Structures are given as structure tokens and as C-alpha cells.
Amino acid sequence: DAGITQSPRHKVTETGTPVTLRCHQTENHRYMYWYRQDPGHGLRLIHYSYGVKDTDKGEVSDGYSVSRSKTEDFLLTLESATSSQTSVYFCAISDPKEEQYFGPGTRLTVT
Amino acid sequence: DQQVKQNSPSLSVQEGRISILNCDYTNSMFDYFLWYKKYPAEGPTFLISISSIKDKNEDGRFTVFLNKSAKHLSLHIVPSQPGDSAVYFCAASENNNDMRFGAGTRLTVKP
């Protein structure tokens, strides 16, 4: 267990509403990541952070924003949720050039 | 554009036999490769990795082989156990940034 939690674990929301997912770590790892997992696509990187207030886009960043104001927390925000953002979202943490450790996931349904 | 491909969505083997999971990649700049294992309703768990300077890495029952000229890697599990039944994701990155995942292979080990 890498000391990484995600909240909420499940969420159902309506199209057009804002949604924020939280990732919290107790391991003091420098890097944090947000992925989404969809059938036939594996895991795709949305955004990542390489330090407090340092973030960068991943493969599928459109429609998402992130913030990291503390080492331990990485927030993923959907400003206006769409049905195409229905997915399972995973947070991961790592140190530079080390393997990533994943959280338990958040299942988001946009109706 | 999937840079990491796992062409077999599923694999079934008998307990005690060898499981071979395959992965192909297209980006010749990838220099770090990993395998993750995922059980339902959990986050992926790191299994084994290999850097591009090696062609084999072994950890207990798990061995990863890398063929750079063919842009192919494989995971061997010997002997396979029912507890190995899970989805296995292959991943690759360049300098451990922007990791790309395959779509996954569901392994079923029958008692």
C-alpha cells in the first residue's frame, strides 16, 4: 500500500456540472498523475505534476484542469462535465525515474 | 494513436503452466518498460520493469523480455497460479515521463 487515497470513490453527476476529484498521498513523492481508464484504451494520462504548482498536460487533457498547492494533494477538475468523461479515474504517485503507484480509483458517471 | 499495443485482450492458461503476455510498441525513444497487474475495483499494481539497456529482468515467477529491434516485450509467468488471474497492462515511457499504457490483457488461470 503506497499511502495514496482518492475521494470520492464513486460519483454520479449531471452534464454541465463542475466536478472535483481529490488525490491525497502520505508518501511525500514528488510526482503525481491523473489517468482515466476506458475499455479498449488502457490508462491514458490526463495531467501530471512534478512539484507544488508545477503541472503539465498529458495525452487527454482537454476538458480537465488540475491544481497542486501542497505536496500531498493533487486535484482534478472537470469544469463542465460531459458524458464522454464518464470513466474510472486513477491517481498515481512516484519519485523521479521510479515506478508509479496507483490509488484505488474513482468511478465517475456523467448522466 | 496507440504507441503501446497489447493485441490479445484475453488469455486463458492452466494452473502450473506458463503464461506469456505480449506487448508491442512503436516509439523507438521509449527507454523504460513496465508491467502492471490490476484486480477488479482496485488500482493497478506495479509488477516488474525493464530498462532499454537490458533484454531480460527476472523477479521470482515473473520474467520480462525486451526485444528492442522488434519493439516487443513479453511477460512470462511460471508457474501460473489462480491468484495471477487479473488484467495485465504493459506500459512504456521515454525518460520516465508521459507513460503510455496498452489496453490490457485479461489473464485467467484455471485450477
Coordinates of N, CA and C in Angstrom, one line a residue:
Chain A
D1 N 0.9 -1.2 0.0 CA 0.0 0.0 0.0 C 0.9 1.2 0.0
A2 N 0.7 2.1 -1.0 CA 1.6 3.2 -1.2 C 1.2 4.5 -0.5
G3 N 0.1 4.4 0.3 CA -0.3 5.6 1.1 C -0.9 6.6 0.1
I4 N -1.8 6.1 -0.7 CA -2.5 7.0 -1.7 C -4.0 6.8 -1.6
T5 N -4.7 7.8 -1.4 CA -6.2 7.7 -1.4 C -6.8 8.7 -2.4
Q6 N -8.0 8.3 -2.8 CA -8.8 9.1 -3.7 C -10.2 9.3 -3.2
S7 N -10.7 10.5 -3.4 CA -12.1 10.8 -3.0 C -12.8 11.7 -4.0
P8 N -14.1 11.5 -4.2 CA -14.8 10.3 -3.7 C -14.5 9.1 -4.5
R9 N -14.9 7.9 -4.0 CA -14.7 6.7 -4.7 C -15.7 6.5 -5.9
H10 N -16.9 7.0 -5.7 CA -17.9 6.9 -6.7 C -18.7 8.3 -6.7
K11 N -19.0 8.7 -8.0 CA -19.8 9.9 -8.1 C -20.6 9.8 -9.3
V12 N -21.9 10.3 -9.2 CA -22.8 10.4 -10.3 C -23.2 11.9 -10.4
T13 N -23.0 12.5 -11.6 CA -23.3 13.9 -11.7 C -24.0 14.1 -13.0
E14 N -24.5 15.3 -13.2 CA -25.2 15.7 -14.4 C -24.3 16.4 -15.4
T15 N -24.7 16.3 -16.7 CA -23.9 17.0 -17.7 C -24.0 18.5 -17.4
G16 N -22.8 19.2 -17.5 CA -22.7 20.6 -17.3 C -22.3 21.0 -15.9
T17 N -22.3 20.1 -15.0 CA -21.9 20.5 -13.6 C -20.4 20.3 -13.4
P18 N -19.9 21.1 -12.5 CA -18.4 21.0 -12.2 C -18.2 19.8 -11.2
V19 N -17.1 19.2 -11.4 CA -16.7 18.1 -10.6 C -15.2 18.2 -10.2
T20 N -14.9 17.9 -8.9 CA -13.5 17.9 -8.5 C -13.2 16.6 -7.8
L21 N -12.2 15.9 -8.3 CA -11.7 14.7 -7.7 C -10.4 15.0 -6.9
R22 N -10.2 14.3 -5.8 CA -9.1 14.6 -5.0 C -8.2 13.4 -4.8
C23 N -6.9 13.6 -4.9 CA -5.9 12.6 -4.6 C -5.0 13.0 -3.5
H24 N -4.8 12.2 -2.5 CA -4.1 12.5 -1.3 C -3.0 11.4 -1.1
Q25 N -1.8 11.9 -0.9 CA -0.7 10.9 -0.6 C 0.0 11.2 0.7
T26 N 0.5 10.2 1.3 CA 1.2 10.4 2.6 C 2.7 10.0 2.4
E27 N 3.1 9.8 1.2 CA 4.5 9.2 0.9 C 5.5 10.3 0.5
N28 N 5.1 11.5 0.4 CA 6.0 12.6 0.0 C 6.7 12.4 -1.3
H29 N 5.9 11.8 -2.3 CA 6.5 11.6 -3.6 C 6.4 12.9 -4.4
R30 N 7.3 13.2 -5.2 CA 7.4 14.4 -5.9 C 6.3 14.5 -7.1
Y31 N 6.2 13.4 -7.8 CA 5.3 13.4 -9.0 C 4.0 12.8 -8.6
M32 N 2.9 13.4 -9.2 CA 1.6 12.9 -9.1 C 0.9 13.0 -10.5
Y33 N 0.0 12.0 -10.7 CA -0.6 11.9 -12.0 C -2.1 11.6 -11.9
W34 N -2.8 12.1 -13.0 CA -4.2 11.6 -13.1 C -4.3 10.9 -14.4
Y35 N -4.9 9.7 -14.4 CA -5.2 8.9 -15.5 C -6.7 8.6 -15.6
R36 N -7.2 8.3 -16.8 CA -8.5 7.7 -16.9 C -8.4 6.4 -17.6
Q37 N -9.3 5.5 -17.2 CA -9.2 4.1 -17.8 C -10.6 3.9 -18.5
D38 N -10.5 3.5 -19.7 CA -11.7 3.2 -20.5 C -11.4 1.9 -21.3
P39 N -12.5 1.2 -21.5 CA -12.3 -0.1 -22.2 C -11.7 0.1 -23.6
G40 N -10.7 -0.7 -23.9 CA -10.0 -0.7 -25.2 C -8.9 0.4 -25.3
H41 N -8.8 1.2 -24.2 CA -7.8 2.2 -24.2 C -6.7 2.1 -23.1
G42 N -6.9 1.2 -22.2 CA -6.0 1.1 -21.1 C -6.1 2.4 -20.2
L43 N -4.9 2.8 -19.7 CA -4.9 4.0 -18.9 C -4.3 5.2 -19.8
R44 N -4.9 6.3 -19.8 CA -4.4 7.4 -20.5 C -4.2 8.6 -19.6
L45 N -3.0 9.2 -19.7 CA -2.6 10.3 -18.8 C -3.4 11.6 -19.2
I46 N -3.9 12.2 -18.1 CA -4.7 13.4 -18.3 C -3.8 14.6 -18.0
H47 N -3.3 14.7 -16.8 CA -2.3 15.7 -16.4 C -1.4 15.1 -15.4
Y48 N -0.2 15.8 -15.2 CA 0.7 15.3 -14.1 C 1.3 16.5 -13.5
S49 N 1.9 16.3 -12.3 CA 2.6 17.4 -11.6 C 3.9 16.9 -11.2
Y50 N 4.9 17.7 -11.3 CA 6.3 17.4 -10.9 C 6.8 18.2 -9.8
G51 N 5.8 18.8 -9.1 CA 6.1 19.6 -7.9 C 5.0 20.5 -7.6
V52 N 5.0 21.1 -6.4 CA 4.0 22.0 -6.0 C 3.9 23.2 -7.0
K53 N 2.7 23.3 -7.5 CA 2.3 24.4 -8.5 C 3.0 24.1 -9.9
D54 N 3.6 23.0 -10.1 CA 4.2 22.6 -11.4 C 3.4 21.5 -12.0
T55 N 2.7 21.8 -13.1 CA 1.9 20.8 -13.7 C 2.1 20.8 -15.2
D56 N 1.7 19.7 -15.9 CA 1.8 19.7 -17.3 C 0.7 18.8 -17.9
K57 N 0.4 19.0 -19.2 CA -0.7 18.2 -19.8 C -0.2 16.9 -20.2
G58 N -1.1 15.9 -20.2 CA -0.9 14.6 -20.7 C -1.6 14.4 -22.1
E59 N -1.8 13.1 -22.3 CA -2.3 12.7 -23.6 C -3.8 13.2 -23.9
V60 N -4.6 13.3 -22.8 CA -6.0 13.6 -23.0 C -6.4 14.7 -22.0
S61 N -5.9 15.8 -22.1 CA -6.1 16.9 -21.1 C -7.3 17.8 -21.4
D62 N -7.8 17.8 -22.6 CA -8.9 18.7 -22.9 C -10.1 18.4 -22.0
G63 N -10.6 19.5 -21.5 CA -11.8 19.4 -20.6 C -11.5 19.2 -19.1
Y64 N -10.2 19.1 -18.8 CA -9.7 18.9 -17.4 C -8.7 20.0 -17.0
S65 N -8.7 20.3 -15.7 CA -7.7 21.1 -15.2 C -7.3 20.5 -13.9
V66 N -6.1 20.9 -13.4 CA -5.5 20.3 -12.2 C -4.9 21.4 -11.3
S67 N -4.8 21.1 -10.1 CA -4.0 22.1 -9.2 C -3.3 21.3 -8.1
R68 N -2.1 21.8 -7.7 CA -1.4 21.1 -6.7 C -0.8 22.3 -5.8
S69 N -1.4 22.5 -4.7 CA -1.0 23.6 -3.8 C -0.2 23.1 -2.7
K70 N -0.2 21.7 -2.5 CA 0.6 21.1 -1.4 C 1.1 19.8 -2.0
T71 N 2.2 19.4 -1.5 CA 2.9 18.1 -1.9 C 1.9 17.0 -1.9
E72 N 1.1 16.9 -0.9 CA 0.3 15.7 -0.7 C -1.0 15.7 -1.4
D73 N -1.5 16.8 -2.0 CA -2.8 16.8 -2.7 C -2.7 17.2 -4.1
F74 N -3.4 16.5 -5.0 CA -3.5 16.8 -6.4 C -5.0 16.7 -6.8
L75 N -5.5 17.8 -7.3 CA -6.9 17.9 -7.6 C -7.1 17.9 -9.1
L76 N -8.1 17.1 -9.5 CA -8.6 17.1 -10.9 C -9.9 17.7 -11.0
T77 N -10.1 18.7 -11.9 CA -11.4 19.4 -12.0 C -11.9 19.3 -13.4
L78 N -13.2 18.9 -13.5 CA -13.9 18.9 -14.7 C -14.8 20.1 -14.6
E79 N -14.5 21.2 -15.4 CA -15.2 22.5 -15.2 C -16.7 22.3 -15.6
S80 N -17.0 21.5 -16.6 CA -18.4 21.3 -17.1 C -18.4 19.9 -17.6
A81 N -18.9 19.0 -16.8 CA -18.8 17.5 -17.1 C -19.6 17.2 -18.3
T82 N -19.1 16.3 -19.1 CA -19.8 15.8 -20.3 C -19.9 14.2 -20.2
S83 N -20.8 13.6 -20.9 CA -20.9 12.2 -20.9 C -19.7 11.5 -21.3
S84 N -18.9 12.1 -22.2 CA -17.6 11.4 -22.6 C -16.6 11.4 -21.5
Q85 N -16.8 12.0 -20.4 CA -15.9 12.0 -19.3 C -16.3 10.9 -18.2
T86 N -17.4 10.2 -18.5 CA -17.7 9.0 -17.7 C -16.6 8.0 -17.9
S87 N -16.0 7.7 -16.7 CA -14.8 6.8 -16.8 C -14.4 6.5 -15.3
V88 N -13.3 5.7 -15.2 CA -12.7 5.4 -13.9 C -11.4 6.2 -13.9
Y89 N -11.2 7.0 -12.9 CA -10.1 7.9 -12.8 C -9.1 7.4 -11.7
F90 N -7.9 7.3 -12.1 CA -6.8 6.8 -11.2 C -5.8 7.9 -11.0
C91 N -5.4 8.1 -9.7 CA -4.3 8.9 -9.4 C -3.1 8.0 -9.2
A92 N -1.9 8.5 -9.5 CA -0.7 7.8 -9.2 C 0.4 8.7 -8.7
I93 N 1.3 8.1 -8.0 CA 2.4 8.9 -7.4 C 3.8 8.2 -7.8
S94 N 4.8 9.0 -7.8 CA 6.1 8.4 -8.0 C 7.2 9.4 -7.6
D95 N 8.4 8.9 -7.4 CA 9.6 9.7 -7.4 C 10.2 9.7 -8.8
P96 N 11.1 10.7 -9.1 CA 11.6 10.7 -10.5 C 12.3 9.4 -10.9
K97 N 12.0 9.0 -12.1 CA 12.5 7.8 -12.7 C 12.3 6.5 -11.9
E98 N 11.2 6.5 -11.2 CA 10.8 5.3 -10.4 C 9.4 4.9 -10.9
E99 N 9.0 3.7 -10.6 CA 7.7 3.2 -11.0 C 6.6 4.0 -10.3
Q100 N 5.4 4.0 -10.9 CA 4.3 4.7 -10.3 C 3.4 3.8 -9.4
Y101 N 2.9 4.4 -8.4 CA 1.9 3.6 -7.5 C 0.6 4.3 -7.6
F102 N -0.4 3.4 -7.8 CA -1.8 3.9 -8.1 C -2.7 3.9 -6.9
G103 N -3.6 4.8 -6.9 CA -4.7 4.8 -5.9 C -5.8 3.8 -6.3
P104 N -6.8 3.8 -5.5 CA -7.9 2.8 -5.7 C -8.9 3.1 -6.8
G105 N -8.8 4.4 -7.3 CA -9.7 4.8 -8.4 C -11.0 5.5 -8.0
T106 N -11.5 6.3 -8.8 CA -12.8 6.9 -8.7 C -13.7 6.7 -9.9
R107 N -14.8 6.1 -9.7 CA -15.8 5.8 -10.8 C -16.7 7.0 -10.9
L108 N -16.6 7.7 -12.1 CA -17.4 8.9 -12.3 C -18.4 8.6 -13.4
T109 N -19.7 8.9 -13.2 CA -20.7 8.7 -14.2 C -21.3 10.1 -14.4
V110 N -21.4 10.5 -15.7 CA -22.0 11.8 -16.0 C -23.2 11.4 -16.8
T111 N -24.4 11.8 -16.3 CA -25.7 11.5 -16.9 C -26.2 12.6 -17.8
Chain B
D1 N -3.8 7.4 -31.6 CA -2.5 6.8 -32.0 C -1.9 6.1 -30.8
Q2 N -2.2 4.7 -30.7 CA -1.7 4.0 -29.6 C -0.3 3.6 -29.8
Q3 N 0.6 4.0 -29.0 CA 2.0 3.8 -29.1 C 2.4 2.4 -28.5
V4 N 1.5 1.9 -27.6 CA 1.7 0.7 -26.9 C 0.5 -0.2 -27.2
K5 N 0.8 -1.4 -27.7 CA -0.4 -2.2 -28.1 C -0.3 -3.6 -27.4
Q6 N -1.4 -4.1 -26.9 CA -1.5 -5.4 -26.4 C -2.6 -6.0 -27.3
N7 N -2.2 -6.9 -28.2 CA -3.1 -7.3 -29.2 C -4.1 -8.5 -28.8
S8 N -3.7 -9.1 -27.6 CA -4.6 -10.1 -27.1 C -5.4 -9.6 -25.9
P9 N -6.7 -9.4 -26.1 CA -7.5 -8.9 -25.0 C -7.6 -9.9 -23.8
S10 N -7.5 -11.2 -24.2 CA -7.6 -12.2 -23.1 C -6.7 -13.4 -23.4
L11 N -6.4 -14.1 -22.3 CA -5.6 -15.3 -22.3 C -6.0 -16.2 -21.2
S12 N -6.1 -17.5 -21.5 CA -6.5 -18.5 -20.5 C -5.5 -19.6 -20.5
V13 N -5.0 -19.9 -19.3 CA -4.0 -21.0 -19.2 C -4.3 -21.9 -18.0
Q14 N -3.7 -23.0 -18.0 CA -4.0 -24.0 -16.9 C -3.0 -23.7 -15.8
E15 N -3.5 -23.9 -14.5 CA -2.6 -23.7 -13.4 C -1.3 -24.6 -13.5
G16 N -0.2 -24.0 -13.2 CA 1.1 -24.7 -13.3 C 1.8 -24.5 -14.6
R17 N 1.1 -24.1 -15.6 CA 1.7 -23.9 -16.9 C 2.2 -22.4 -17.0
I18 N 2.9 -22.2 -18.2 CA 3.5 -20.8 -18.4 C 2.4 -19.9 -19.0
S19 N 2.4 -18.7 -18.5 CA 1.6 -17.6 -19.2 C 2.5 -16.7 -19.9
I20 N 2.2 -16.3 -21.1 CA 3.1 -15.4 -21.9 C 2.2 -14.3 -22.4
L21 N 2.4 -13.1 -21.9 CA 1.7 -11.9 -22.3 C 2.6 -11.0 -23.2
N22 N 2.0 -10.6 -24.2 CA 2.8 -9.8 -25.2 C 2.4 -8.4 -25.3
C23 N 3.4 -7.6 -25.8 CA 3.2 -6.1 -25.9 C 4.1 -5.6 -27.0
D24 N 3.6 -4.8 -27.9 CA 4.4 -4.2 -28.9 C 4.3 -2.6 -28.8
Y25 N 5.4 -2.0 -29.2 CA 5.4 -0.5 -29.1 C 5.9 0.1 -30.4
T26 N 5.6 1.3 -30.7 CA 6.0 1.9 -31.9 C 7.0 3.0 -31.8
N27 N 7.2 3.6 -30.6 CA 8.0 4.7 -30.3 C 9.4 4.2 -29.9
S28 N 10.4 4.4 -30.8 CA 11.8 3.9 -30.6 C 12.5 4.7 -29.5
M29 N 11.9 5.8 -29.0 CA 12.5 6.6 -28.0 C 12.1 6.0 -26.6
F30 N 11.2 5.1 -26.5 CA 10.9 4.6 -25.2 C 12.1 3.9 -24.6
D31 N 12.4 4.1 -23.3 CA 13.6 3.5 -22.7 C 13.3 2.8 -21.4
Y32 N 12.0 2.8 -21.0 CA 11.7 2.2 -19.7 C 10.3 1.5 -19.9
F33 N 10.2 0.3 -19.5 CA 9.0 -0.5 -19.8 C 8.6 -1.2 -18.5
L34 N 7.3 -1.3 -18.3 CA 6.8 -1.8 -17.0 C 5.6 -2.7 -17.3
W35 N 5.3 -3.6 -16.4 CA 4.1 -4.4 -16.4 C 3.4 -4.1 -15.0
Y36 N 2.0 -3.8 -15.2 CA 1.2 -3.6 -14.0 C 0.1 -4.7 -14.1
K37 N -0.3 -5.1 -12.9 CA -1.4 -6.0 -12.7 C -2.6 -5.3 -12.0
K38 N -3.8 -5.7 -12.5 CA -5.0 -5.0 -11.9 C -6.1 -6.0 -11.6
Y39 N -6.5 -5.9 -10.4 CA -7.7 -6.7 -10.0 C -8.9 -5.8 -10.1
P40 N -10.1 -6.4 -10.2 CA -11.3 -5.6 -10.3 C -11.5 -4.6 -9.1
A41 N -11.9 -3.4 -9.3 CA -12.2 -2.4 -8.3 C -11.0 -2.0 -7.5
E42 N -9.8 -2.2 -8.0 CA -8.5 -1.8 -7.4 C -7.7 -1.0 -8.4
G43 N -6.7 -0.3 -7.9 CA -5.8 0.4 -8.8 C -4.8 -0.6 -9.3
P44 N -4.1 -0.3 -10.4 CA -3.0 -1.1 -10.9 C -1.9 -1.2 -9.9
T45 N -1.3 -2.4 -9.9 CA -0.1 -2.6 -9.0 C 1.1 -2.9 -9.8
F46 N 2.2 -2.2 -9.5 CA 3.4 -2.5 -10.2 C 3.9 -3.9 -10.1
L47 N 4.3 -4.5 -11.2 CA 4.8 -5.9 -11.1 C 6.3 -6.0 -11.4
I48 N 6.7 -5.5 -12.5 CA 8.1 -5.7 -12.9 C 8.4 -4.7 -14.0
S49 N 9.7 -4.3 -14.1 CA 10.1 -3.3 -15.1 C 11.4 -3.7 -15.7
I50 N 11.7 -3.0 -16.8 CA 13.0 -3.3 -17.5 C 13.4 -2.0 -18.2
S51 N 14.7 -1.7 -18.2 CA 15.2 -0.6 -18.9 C 15.7 -1.0 -20.2
S52 N 15.8 -0.1 -21.2 CA 16.2 -0.5 -22.5 C 17.6 -1.0 -22.7
I53 N 18.4 -0.8 -21.6 CA 19.8 -1.3 -21.7 C 19.9 -2.8 -21.4
K54 N 18.7 -3.4 -21.0 CA 18.7 -4.8 -20.7 C 17.8 -5.5 -21.6
D55 N 17.9 -6.9 -21.7 CA 17.0 -7.6 -22.5 C 16.1 -8.6 -21.7
K56 N 16.5 -8.7 -20.4 CA 15.7 -9.6 -19.5 C 15.8 -9.1 -18.1
N57 N 14.7 -9.3 -17.4 CA 14.7 -9.0 -16.0 C 13.8 -10.0 -15.3
E58 N 14.3 -10.6 -14.2 CA 13.5 -11.7 -13.6 C 13.3 -11.3 -12.1
D59 N 12.1 -11.7 -11.7 CA 11.7 -11.5 -10.3 C 10.8 -12.6 -9.9
G60 N 11.4 -13.6 -9.3 CA 10.6 -14.8 -8.8 C 10.0 -15.5 -10.0
R61 N 8.6 -15.6 -10.0 CA 7.9 -16.3 -11.1 C 7.8 -15.4 -12.3
F62 N 8.1 -14.2 -12.2 CA 7.9 -13.2 -13.3 C 9.2 -12.8 -14.0
T63 N 9.2 -12.9 -15.3 CA 10.3 -12.5 -16.2 C 9.8 -11.6 -17.3
V64 N 10.5 -10.5 -17.5 CA 10.1 -9.7 -18.7 C 11.3 -9.7 -19.6
F65 N 10.9 -9.9 -20.9 CA 11.9 -9.9 -22.0 C 11.7 -8.7 -22.9
L66 N 12.8 -8.1 -23.3 CA 12.7 -7.0 -24.2 C 13.5 -7.2 -25.5
N67 N 12.8 -7.1 -26.6 CA 13.4 -7.2 -27.9 C 13.3 -5.8 -28.6
K68 N 14.4 -5.0 -28.5 CA 14.3 -3.7 -29.0 C 14.2 -3.6 -30.5
S69 N 14.9 -4.5 -31.2 CA 14.8 -4.4 -32.7 C 13.4 -4.7 -33.2
A70 N 12.7 -5.6 -32.5 CA 11.3 -5.9 -32.8 C 10.3 -5.0 -32.2
K71 N 10.8 -4.1 -31.3 CA 9.9 -3.3 -30.5 C 8.8 -4.1 -29.8
H72 N 9.3 -5.1 -29.1 CA 8.4 -6.1 -28.5 C 8.9 -6.5 -27.1
L73 N 7.9 -6.6 -26.2 CA 8.3 -7.1 -24.9 C 7.2 -8.1 -24.5
S74 N 7.7 -9.0 -23.6 CA 6.7 -10.0 -23.1 C 6.9 -10.3 -21.6
L75 N 5.9 -10.7 -21.0 CA 5.9 -11.1 -19.6 C 5.6 -12.6 -19.5
H76 N 6.5 -13.3 -18.8 CA 6.4 -14.7 -18.6 C 6.1 -15.0 -17.1
I77 N 5.1 -15.8 -16.9 CA 4.7 -16.1 -15.5 C 4.8 -17.7 -15.4
V78 N 5.8 -18.1 -14.6 CA 6.0 -19.6 -14.5 C 6.2 -19.9 -13.0
P79 N 5.5 -20.9 -12.4 CA 4.3 -21.4 -12.9 C 3.1 -20.5 -12.7
S80 N 2.1 -20.5 -13.5 CA 0.9 -19.7 -13.3 C 0.1 -20.2 -12.1
Q81 N -0.5 -19.3 -11.4 CA -1.4 -19.7 -10.2 C -2.7 -19.0 -10.4
P82 N -3.8 -19.6 -9.8 CA -5.1 -18.9 -9.9 C -5.1 -17.5 -9.5
G83 N -4.3 -17.2 -8.5 CA -4.2 -15.8 -8.0 C -3.6 -14.8 -9.0
D84 N -3.0 -15.3 -10.0 CA -2.5 -14.5 -11.1 C -3.6 -14.0 -12.0
S85 N -4.8 -14.5 -11.9 CA -5.9 -14.1 -12.7 C -6.2 -12.6 -12.5
A86 N -6.0 -11.8 -13.5 CA -6.1 -10.3 -13.4 C -6.0 -9.7 -14.8
V87 N -6.1 -8.4 -14.9 CA -5.8 -7.7 -16.1 C -4.3 -7.2 -16.0
Y88 N -3.5 -7.4 -17.1 CA -2.1 -7.0 -17.1 C -2.0 -5.9 -18.1
F89 N -1.4 -4.8 -17.7 CA -1.1 -3.7 -18.5 C 0.4 -3.6 -18.8
C90 N 0.7 -3.4 -20.0 CA 2.1 -3.1 -20.4 C 2.2 -1.5 -20.5
A91 N 3.3 -1.0 -20.1 CA 3.5 0.5 -20.1 C 4.9 0.8 -20.6
A92 N 5.1 2.0 -21.2 CA 6.4 2.4 -21.7 C 6.5 3.9 -21.6
S93 N 7.7 4.3 -21.4 CA 7.9 5.8 -21.3 C 9.3 6.1 -21.8
E94 N 9.5 7.4 -22.1 CA 10.8 7.9 -22.5 C 11.2 8.8 -21.3
N95 N 12.3 8.4 -20.8 CA 12.9 9.1 -19.6 C 11.9 9.1 -18.5
N96 N 11.0 8.2 -18.4 CA 10.0 8.0 -17.3 C 9.1 9.2 -17.3
N97 N 8.9 9.9 -18.4 CA 7.8 10.9 -18.5 C 6.7 10.4 -19.4
D98 N 5.5 10.9 -19.2 CA 4.4 10.6 -20.1 C 4.3 9.1 -20.4
M99 N 4.0 8.3 -19.4 CA 3.9 6.9 -19.6 C 2.7 6.5 -20.5
R100 N 2.9 5.6 -21.4 CA 1.8 5.2 -22.3 C 1.5 3.7 -21.9
F101 N 0.2 3.4 -21.8 CA -0.2 2.1 -21.5 C -0.9 1.4 -22.6
G102 N -0.8 0.1 -22.7 CA -1.5 -0.7 -23.6 C -3.0 -0.9 -23.0
A103 N -3.8 -1.5 -23.8 CA -5.2 -1.7 -23.5 C -5.5 -2.8 -22.4
G104 N -4.4 -3.6 -22.2 CA -4.6 -4.6 -21.2 C -4.9 -6.0 -21.8
T105 N -4.4 -7.0 -21.1 CA -4.8 -8.4 -21.4 C -5.3 -9.1 -20.1
R106 N -6.5 -9.7 -20.3 CA -7.1 -10.3 -19.1 C -6.6 -11.8 -19.1
L107 N -5.9 -12.1 -18.0 CA -5.4 -13.4 -17.8 C -6.3 -14.2 -16.9
T108 N -6.7 -15.4 -17.3 CA -7.4 -16.3 -16.5 C -6.6 -17.6 -16.3
V109 N -6.3 -17.9 -15.0 CA -5.6 -19.2 -14.7 C -6.6 -20.1 -14.1
K110 N -6.8 -21.2 -14.8 CA -7.8 -22.2 -14.4 C -7.1 -23.3 -13.5
P111 N -7.8 -23.6 -12.4 CA -7.3 -24.6 -11.5 C -7.3 -26.0 -12.1

